[in-house]
Each structure stands twice: as C-alpha cells, then as structure tokens.
C-alpha cells in the first residue's frame, strides 16, 4: 500500500525538526508571510513560482553553510579592527 504525504505537512515537519519558523522560511524564500501562512494553513493554493522556492528551501538551498558564516564573521571582525585603528589614528 503506497502512502502519499501532503507537502504542507512535510514543510511544517521540516521546519519543526530544524528549529525554523514559518517567518524565517518566508523571509529567506521571499514568499510573503501571509501567502506562506495561508498556504500552510490550507486556505489557498500556492503559485508555481512559490512552489519552486519551497522545493529549493526543502533541499537546503536557502541555508548558509558554515564556511559562509565563518567568512562573514571574520570579515566583520576585520572591518571592526580597521575602524578601531582608524579611530585611534585620528585621535
């Protein structure tokens, strides 16, 4: 006996298991929060464009990998140090 799962249920479970919120998903996929919420609540259908974004989100394509996060943090610290050095130089 073959079972089928509802994509809405998959999305909600994916978010729950990964500690993510619907608003995070809406923000990262650029799907309006109300559109995503209404679709997940079964009130409306989703457009093909937004369906594509949802599928990409479920593949993890909207998440940043750790290397990107580390590079961002290092760059931020470097900028802070440069600004601190400039402030000391001007004083």
PDB file of C-alpha atoms in Angstrom:
ATOM      1  CA  UNK A   1       0.000   0.000   0.000  1.00  0.00           C
ATOM      2  CA  UNK A   2       1.517   3.272  -1.152  1.00  0.00           C
ATOM      3  CA  UNK A   3       1.171   6.351   1.032  1.00  0.00           C
ATOM      4  CA  UNK A   4       1.319   9.945  -0.067  1.00  0.00           C
ATOM      5  CA  UNK A   5       2.282  12.873   2.097  1.00  0.00           C
ATOM      6  CA  UNK A   6       0.940  16.384   1.858  1.00  0.00           C
ATOM      7  CA  UNK A   7       3.620  18.966   1.027  1.00  0.00           C
ATOM      8  CA  UNK A   8       2.216  21.260   3.713  1.00  0.00           C
ATOM      9  CA  UNK A   9       2.787  18.566   6.321  1.00  0.00           C
ATOM     10  CA  UNK A  10       6.307  17.973   5.012  1.00  0.00           C
ATOM     11  CA  UNK A  11       7.127  21.682   5.219  1.00  0.00           C
ATOM     12  CA  UNK A  12       5.778  22.080   8.758  1.00  0.00           C
ATOM     13  CA  UNK A  13       7.657  18.970   9.918  1.00  0.00           C
ATOM     14  CA  UNK A  14      10.863  20.116   8.180  1.00  0.00           C
ATOM     15  CA  UNK A  15      10.626  23.480   9.931  1.00  0.00           C
ATOM     16  CA  UNK A  16       9.919  21.843  13.278  1.00  0.00           C
ATOM     17  CA  UNK A  17      12.766  19.303  13.064  1.00  0.00           C
ATOM     18  CA  UNK A  18      15.231  22.022  12.041  1.00  0.00           C
ATOM     19  CA  UNK A  19      14.092  24.556  14.632  1.00  0.00           C
ATOM     20  CA  UNK A  20      12.993  27.016  11.959  1.00  0.00           C
ATOM     21  CA  UNK A  21       9.919  29.214  11.844  1.00  0.00           C
ATOM     22  CA  UNK A  22       7.435  29.935   9.110  1.00  0.00           C
ATOM     23  CA  UNK A  23       8.502  33.580   9.181  1.00  0.00           C
ATOM     24  CA  UNK A  24      12.136  32.545   8.655  1.00  0.00           C
ATOM     25  CA  UNK A  25      11.084  30.483   5.650  1.00  0.00           C
ATOM     26  CA  UNK A  26       9.028  33.359   4.268  1.00  0.00           C
ATOM     27  CA  UNK A  27      11.914  35.788   4.739  1.00  0.00           C
ATOM     28  CA  UNK A  28      14.566  33.586   3.139  1.00  0.00           C
ATOM     29  CA  UNK A  29      12.423  32.472   0.202  1.00  0.00           C
ATOM     30  CA  UNK A  30      10.921  35.951  -0.257  1.00  0.00           C
ATOM     31  CA  UNK A  31       7.444  34.477  -0.218  1.00  0.00           C
ATOM     32  CA  UNK A  32       5.143  36.960   1.544  1.00  0.00           C
ATOM     33  CA  UNK A  33       4.497  35.789   5.102  1.00  0.00           C
ATOM     34  CA  UNK A  34       0.727  35.905   4.652  1.00  0.00           C
ATOM     35  CA  UNK A  35       0.934  33.893   1.400  1.00  0.00           C
ATOM     36  CA  UNK A  36       3.032  31.180   3.005  1.00  0.00           C
ATOM     37  CA  UNK A  37       0.913  31.105   6.169  1.00  0.00           C
ATOM     38  CA  UNK A  38      -2.365  30.891   4.227  1.00  0.00           C
ATOM     39  CA  UNK A  39      -0.993  28.082   2.055  1.00  0.00           C
ATOM     40  CA  UNK A  40       0.380  26.123   5.023  1.00  0.00           C
ATOM     41  CA  UNK A  41      -2.965  26.542   6.797  1.00  0.00           C
ATOM     42  CA  UNK A  42      -4.766  25.140   3.724  1.00  0.00           C
ATOM     43  CA  UNK A  43      -6.618  28.381   2.950  1.00  0.00           C
ATOM     44  CA  UNK A  44      -5.109  28.979  -0.508  1.00  0.00           C
ATOM     45  CA  UNK A  45      -3.155  27.285  -3.259  1.00  0.00           C
ATOM     46  CA  UNK A  46       0.453  28.190  -3.975  1.00  0.00           C
ATOM     47  CA  UNK A  47       1.774  29.567  -7.274  1.00  0.00           C
ATOM     48  CA  UNK A  48       4.202  27.541  -9.377  1.00  0.00           C
ATOM     49  CA  UNK A  49       6.899  30.150  -8.717  1.00  0.00           C
ATOM     50  CA  UNK A  50       6.477  29.898  -4.953  1.00  0.00           C
ATOM     51  CA  UNK A  51       6.225  26.111  -5.163  1.00  0.00           C
ATOM     52  CA  UNK A  52       9.656  26.101  -6.790  1.00  0.00           C
ATOM     53  CA  UNK A  53      11.008  28.261  -3.950  1.00  0.00           C
ATOM     54  CA  UNK A  54       9.517  25.887  -1.376  1.00  0.00           C
ATOM     55  CA  UNK A  55      11.145  22.887  -3.029  1.00  0.00           C
ATOM     56  CA  UNK A  56      14.509  24.670  -3.114  1.00  0.00           C
ATOM     57  CA  UNK A  57      14.102  25.588   0.558  1.00  0.00           C
ATOM     58  CA  UNK A  58      13.459  21.940   1.437  1.00  0.00           C
ATOM     59  CA  UNK A  59      16.674  20.999  -0.384  1.00  0.00           C
ATOM     60  CA  UNK A  60      18.533  23.377   1.926  1.00  0.00           C
ATOM     61  CA  UNK A  61      19.375  25.826  -0.847  1.00  0.00           C
ATOM     62  CA  UNK A  62      18.356  28.825   1.253  1.00  0.00           C
ATOM     63  CA  UNK A  63      20.521  27.906   4.231  1.00  0.00           C
ATOM     64  CA  UNK A  64      24.018  29.303   4.623  1.00  0.00           C
ATOM     65  CA  UNK A  65      26.785  26.783   5.075  1.00  0.00           C
ATOM     66  CA  UNK A  66      29.216  27.136   7.949  1.00  0.00           C
ATOM     67  CA  UNK A  67      32.046  28.307   5.685  1.00  0.00           C
ATOM     68  CA  UNK A  68      29.974  31.276   4.529  1.00  0.00           C
ATOM     69  CA  UNK A  69      29.084  32.157   8.124  1.00  0.00           C
ATOM     70  CA  UNK A  70      32.717  31.941   9.261  1.00  0.00           C
ATOM     71  CA  UNK A  71      33.846  34.148   6.365  1.00  0.00           C
ATOM     72  CA  UNK A  72      31.157  36.682   7.240  1.00  0.00           C
ATOM     73  CA  UNK A  73      32.223  36.728  10.914  1.00  0.00           C
ATOM     74  CA  UNK A  74      35.914  37.078  10.040  1.00  0.00           C
ATOM     75  CA  UNK A  75      35.191  39.893   7.612  1.00  0.00           C
ATOM     76  CA  UNK A  76      33.050  41.682  10.211  1.00  0.00           C
ATOM     77  CA  UNK A  77      35.837  41.423  12.810  1.00  0.00           C
ATOM     78  CA  UNK A  78      38.376  42.669  10.295  1.00  0.00           C
ATOM     79  CA  UNK A  79      36.204  45.694   9.499  1.00  0.00           C
ATOM     80  CA  UNK A  80      35.777  46.420  13.226  1.00  0.00           C
ATOM     81  CA  UNK A  81      39.550  46.261  13.754  1.00  0.00           C
ATOM     82  CA  UNK A  82      40.169  48.546  10.773  1.00  0.00           C
ATOM     83  CA  UNK A  83      37.637  51.081  12.040  1.00  0.00           C
ATOM     84  CA  UNK A  84      39.144  50.919  15.534  1.00  0.00           C
ATOM     85  CA  UNK A  85      42.620  51.501  14.118  1.00  0.00           C
ATOM     86  CA  UNK A  86      41.379  54.469  12.053  1.00  0.00           C
ATOM     87  CA  UNK A  87      39.673  55.970  15.136  1.00  0.00           C
ATOM     88  CA  UNK A  88      42.910  55.639  17.160  1.00  0.00           C
ATOM     89  CA  UNK A  89      44.935  57.127  14.322  1.00  0.00           C
ATOM     90  CA  UNK A  90      42.629  60.161  14.073  1.00  0.00           C
ATOM     91  CA  UNK A  91      42.772  60.821  17.839  1.00  0.00           C
TER      92      UNK A  91
END
